[in-house]
């Protein structure tokens, strides 16, 4: 049974149809990428999935509950980390818990044990300006995890990082996903990133945007250190480029 499911989603802005006939599923423990060029409707679809906007047609289900146009059911992390510069990292991370009604100190206590697992040990009392870009993204991911119902939507969270930092955080991300129960739908236009991180890849293209292909990455995680240099990796990449 799919944890998150979207059925026959269509969304228009004015007279223009942005996405049409979208059907996707996310199973428990999966990392699934939504891959497409800019303008294909990836972010619009995420806005529908997260309940921020209502589709003209179709429904979104979480654990078989209809959550169409119901925000707050699924965590949604945008491209920028959006950490508050005047708040310490512990308070940035625990903010969604406070918003949900938890007292500040209780929220801090709940968040604190995860700092080591997310590679953030010792940063609790620091401010965002004292952290590197990669560390800020880890903090944003921890905040997303703490406010999730087991599902997170990540909209190109690593796109602003340099190549070396991105490679490092990819390895960390796959490792930490093995230890926490978080199923992830991941927007990217980076083919390498999609292959490295995903169990499955949906290809979204056209105007209006439609799901045209589903690619299953058969290699189990964690993958070999040099997987991105292998013939298998290049085969996936050529297949995806052909479909795009």
Short mmCIF file of C-alpha atoms in Angstrom, two decimals:
data_model
loop_
_atom_site.label_atom_id
_atom_site.label_comp_id
_atom_site.label_asym_id
_atom_site.label_seq_id
_atom_site.Cartn_x
_atom_site.Cartn_y
_atom_site.Cartn_z
CA UNK A 1 0.00 0.00 0.00
CA UNK A 2 1.37 3.42 -1.00
CA UNK A 3 2.09 5.84 1.84
CA UNK A 4 1.49 8.87 -0.39
CA UNK A 5 -0.54 8.72 -3.57
CA UNK A 6 -1.66 11.28 -6.13
CA UNK A 7 -4.38 10.33 -8.60
CA UNK A 8 -5.24 12.11 -11.86
CA UNK A 9 -3.91 15.51 -10.76
CA UNK A 10 -4.60 18.47 -13.05
CA UNK A 11 -3.74 22.09 -12.23
CA UNK A 12 -4.35 25.24 -14.24
CA UNK A 13 -3.32 28.86 -13.78
CA UNK A 14 -5.86 30.92 -15.66
CA UNK A 15 -6.35 29.30 -19.03
CA UNK A 16 -2.99 27.55 -18.98
CA UNK A 17 -2.82 23.92 -17.85
CA UNK A 18 0.45 23.41 -15.92
CA UNK A 19 0.21 19.69 -15.10
CA UNK A 20 -2.26 17.06 -16.24
CA UNK A 21 -3.15 13.43 -15.50
CA UNK A 22 -0.44 13.04 -12.83
CA UNK A 23 -0.42 9.67 -11.05
CA UNK A 24 2.42 8.94 -8.61
CA UNK A 25 3.04 6.82 -5.52
CA UNK A 26 5.54 6.91 -2.67
CA UNK A 27 5.98 3.75 -0.62
CA UNK A 28 7.26 3.55 2.94
CA UNK A 29 11.03 4.02 3.20
CA UNK A 30 11.47 5.05 -0.43
CA UNK A 31 13.35 7.97 -1.94
CA UNK A 32 11.60 8.83 -5.20
CA UNK A 33 12.80 11.61 -7.50
CA UNK A 34 10.69 13.79 -9.74
CA UNK A 35 13.00 14.70 -12.61
CA UNK A 36 12.27 17.28 -15.27
CA UNK A 37 13.47 20.44 -16.94
CA UNK A 38 12.58 23.88 -15.58
CA UNK A 39 8.99 24.81 -16.37
CA UNK A 40 7.65 21.27 -16.52
CA UNK A 41 5.46 21.74 -13.42
CA UNK A 42 7.49 20.01 -10.69
CA UNK A 43 7.01 22.73 -8.07
CA UNK A 44 3.34 23.15 -8.97
CA UNK A 45 2.84 19.44 -8.34
CA UNK A 46 4.57 19.76 -4.95
CA UNK A 47 2.26 22.66 -4.06
CA UNK A 48 -0.69 20.39 -4.82
CA UNK A 49 0.77 17.44 -2.87
CA UNK A 50 1.46 19.64 0.16
CA UNK A 51 -2.04 21.10 0.11
CA UNK A 52 -0.92 24.65 -0.61
CA UNK A 53 -3.05 24.84 -3.74
CA UNK A 54 -6.13 22.96 -4.89
CA UNK A 55 -6.08 21.02 -8.17
CA UNK A 56 -8.81 21.35 -10.79
CA UNK A 57 -8.98 17.58 -10.91
CA UNK A 58 -7.65 14.65 -8.87
CA UNK A 59 -6.90 13.80 -5.26
CA UNK A 60 -3.94 13.34 -2.91
CA UNK A 61 -3.96 10.58 -0.27
CA UNK A 62 -1.73 10.03 2.77
CA UNK A 63 -2.24 6.62 4.39
CA UNK A 64 -5.51 6.43 2.42
CA UNK A 65 -6.75 9.69 3.96
CA UNK A 66 -7.77 12.30 1.39
CA UNK A 67 -5.52 15.31 2.12
CA UNK A 68 -6.30 17.28 -1.04
CA UNK A 69 -6.06 21.03 -0.30
CA UNK A 70 -5.23 20.31 3.37
CA UNK A 71 -1.88 21.97 4.23
CA UNK A 72 0.20 20.82 7.17
CA UNK A 73 -0.17 17.10 6.55
CA UNK A 74 3.19 16.68 4.79
CA UNK A 75 6.53 18.41 5.45
CA UNK A 76 7.77 20.53 2.56
CA UNK A 77 11.36 21.79 2.30
CA UNK A 78 12.15 24.45 -0.29
CA UNK A 79 15.42 25.08 -2.13
CA UNK A 80 16.68 27.63 0.41
CA UNK A 81 17.18 26.55 4.02
CA UNK A 82 14.99 29.46 5.28
CA UNK A 83 16.58 29.40 8.73
CA UNK A 84 15.82 32.47 10.84
CA UNK A 85 19.12 34.35 11.26
CA UNK A 86 18.23 35.70 14.72
CA UNK A 87 17.39 32.26 16.16
CA UNK A 88 19.84 29.65 17.41
CA UNK A 89 19.98 26.40 15.47
CA UNK A 90 18.18 24.47 18.22
CA UNK A 91 15.30 26.95 18.03
CA UNK A 92 15.24 26.98 14.23
CA UNK A 93 15.04 23.19 14.17
CA UNK A 94 12.41 22.88 16.88
CA UNK A 95 10.24 25.77 15.64
CA UNK A 96 7.60 23.55 13.92
CA UNK A 97 7.10 21.70 17.21
CA UNK A 98 6.48 25.00 18.99
CA UNK A 99 4.06 26.11 16.28
CA UNK A 100 2.17 22.83 16.71
CA UNK A 101 1.61 23.69 20.39
CA UNK A 102 4.63 22.21 22.18
CA UNK A 103 6.34 24.34 24.83
CA UNK A 104 9.73 25.76 23.84
CA UNK A 105 11.82 23.76 26.31
CA UNK A 106 9.98 20.54 25.52
CA UNK A 107 10.52 21.13 21.81
CA UNK A 108 14.24 21.70 22.39
CA UNK A 109 14.50 18.45 24.36
CA UNK A 110 12.77 16.51 21.59
CA UNK A 111 15.03 17.97 18.89
CA UNK A 112 18.35 17.77 20.73
CA UNK A 113 18.99 13.98 20.48
CA UNK A 114 18.82 14.15 16.67
CA UNK A 115 21.66 16.65 16.33
CA UNK A 116 24.34 13.96 16.48
CA UNK A 117 22.56 11.70 13.98
CA UNK A 118 22.18 14.59 11.55
CA UNK A 119 25.86 15.55 11.86
CA UNK A 120 25.04 18.72 13.78
CA UNK A 121 26.42 17.91 17.23
CA UNK A 122 27.69 21.05 18.96
CA UNK A 123 25.78 23.51 16.77
CA UNK A 124 22.71 23.82 18.98
CA UNK A 125 23.70 27.24 20.39
CA UNK A 126 25.12 28.62 17.16
CA UNK A 127 23.40 30.88 14.67
CA UNK A 128 22.87 30.13 10.95
CA UNK A 129 25.60 32.60 9.92
CA UNK A 130 28.13 30.45 11.80
CA UNK A 131 27.35 27.32 9.78
CA UNK A 132 28.49 26.29 6.31
CA UNK A 133 25.95 25.85 3.50
CA UNK A 134 26.00 22.09 3.92
CA UNK A 135 25.45 22.32 7.67
CA UNK A 136 22.54 24.73 7.21
CA UNK A 137 20.92 22.26 4.82
CA UNK A 138 21.33 19.50 7.41
CA UNK A 139 19.60 21.73 9.96
CA UNK A 140 16.79 22.41 7.50
CA UNK A 141 16.43 18.68 6.85
CA UNK A 142 16.26 17.97 10.58
CA UNK A 143 13.55 20.62 10.95
CA UNK A 144 11.66 18.99 8.07
CA UNK A 145 12.01 15.55 9.65
CA UNK A 146 10.73 16.71 13.04
CA UNK A 147 7.62 18.23 11.47
CA UNK A 148 6.87 15.29 9.18
CA UNK A 149 4.27 12.54 9.33
CA UNK A 150 6.80 10.12 7.89
CA UNK A 151 6.71 11.86 4.49
CA UNK A 152 8.76 14.79 3.22
CA UNK A 153 8.75 16.75 -0.02
CA UNK A 154 12.19 18.17 -0.86
CA UNK A 155 12.36 20.77 -3.63
CA UNK A 156 15.96 20.78 -4.95
CA UNK A 157 17.42 21.12 -1.43
CA UNK A 158 21.02 20.68 -2.56
CA UNK A 159 20.98 22.81 -5.72
CA UNK A 160 22.76 25.79 -4.12
CA UNK A 161 25.70 23.71 -2.86
CA UNK A 162 29.04 23.45 -4.63
CA UNK A 163 29.94 20.14 -6.28
CA UNK A 164 32.21 18.86 -3.50
CA UNK A 165 29.78 19.77 -0.72
CA UNK A 166 26.88 18.29 -2.68
CA UNK A 167 28.74 14.99 -3.13
CA UNK A 168 29.45 14.84 0.59
CA UNK A 169 25.90 15.62 1.63
CA UNK A 170 24.52 13.03 -0.83
CA UNK A 171 26.50 10.32 0.97
CA UNK A 172 25.41 11.63 4.36
CA UNK A 173 21.78 11.89 3.25
CA UNK A 174 21.65 8.27 2.07
CA UNK A 175 23.27 7.13 5.30
CA UNK A 176 20.89 9.00 7.60
CA UNK A 177 17.86 7.87 5.59
CA UNK A 178 18.80 4.31 6.54
CA UNK A 179 18.36 5.17 10.22
CA UNK A 180 15.22 7.32 10.31
CA UNK A 181 11.75 6.43 9.08
CA UNK A 182 11.24 9.10 6.45
CA UNK A 183 9.85 8.51 2.98
CA UNK A 184 10.92 11.22 0.55
CA UNK A 185 9.70 12.65 -2.73
CA UNK A 186 12.52 14.68 -4.17
CA UNK A 187 12.45 17.31 -6.94
CA UNK A 188 15.59 17.67 -9.02
CA UNK A 189 16.71 18.57 -12.51
CA UNK A 190 20.11 16.96 -11.83
CA UNK A 191 20.20 13.53 -13.50
CA UNK A 192 23.24 12.33 -11.54
CA UNK A 193 21.60 13.31 -8.26
CA UNK A 194 18.39 11.48 -9.16
CA UNK A 195 20.27 8.25 -10.00
CA UNK A 196 22.46 8.40 -6.90
CA UNK A 197 19.66 9.03 -4.40
CA UNK A 198 16.56 7.35 -5.77
CA UNK A 199 14.81 4.03 -5.56
CA UNK A 200 12.59 5.18 -8.42
CA UNK A 201 12.54 8.18 -10.77
CA UNK A 202 9.49 9.76 -12.35
CA UNK A 203 10.17 11.76 -15.52
CA UNK A 204 7.95 14.82 -15.86
CA UNK A 205 7.95 16.67 -19.17
CA UNK A 206 5.83 18.48 -21.71
CA UNK A 207 3.46 21.42 -21.56
CA UNK A 208 1.31 20.64 -19.70
CA UNK A 209 3.67 18.54 -17.62
CA UNK A 210 2.86 14.84 -17.53
CA UNK A 211 4.57 11.77 -16.10
CA UNK A 212 5.98 10.05 -19.16
CA UNK A 213 8.28 7.42 -17.62
CA UNK A 214 9.12 5.62 -14.39
CA UNK A 215 12.67 4.31 -13.97
CA UNK A 216 13.55 1.83 -11.23
CA UNK A 217 17.10 2.01 -9.86
CA UNK A 218 17.74 -1.64 -9.03
CA UNK A 219 21.02 -1.26 -7.11
CA UNK A 220 20.36 -1.43 -3.38
CA UNK A 221 21.42 1.33 -1.01
CA UNK A 222 23.98 2.05 0.27
CA UNK A 223 25.54 1.90 -3.17
CA UNK A 224 29.19 1.39 -4.01
CA UNK A 225 31.50 4.34 -3.40
CA UNK A 226 32.30 4.55 -7.12
CA UNK A 227 28.77 3.82 -8.36
CA UNK A 228 28.66 7.14 -10.23
CA UNK A 229 31.69 6.00 -12.28
CA UNK A 230 30.28 2.60 -13.19
CA UNK A 231 28.93 1.38 -16.52
CA UNK A 232 25.59 0.72 -14.81
CA UNK A 233 25.33 4.35 -13.72
CA UNK A 234 26.13 5.57 -17.23
CA UNK A 235 23.50 3.21 -18.65
CA UNK A 236 20.85 4.75 -16.40
CA UNK A 237 22.03 8.23 -17.37
CA UNK A 238 21.83 7.54 -21.10
CA UNK A 239 18.36 6.06 -20.65
CA UNK A 240 17.12 9.13 -18.77
CA UNK A 241 18.65 11.60 -21.24
CA UNK A 242 16.89 9.71 -24.02
CA UNK A 243 13.54 9.98 -22.22
CA UNK A 244 13.95 13.68 -21.46
#
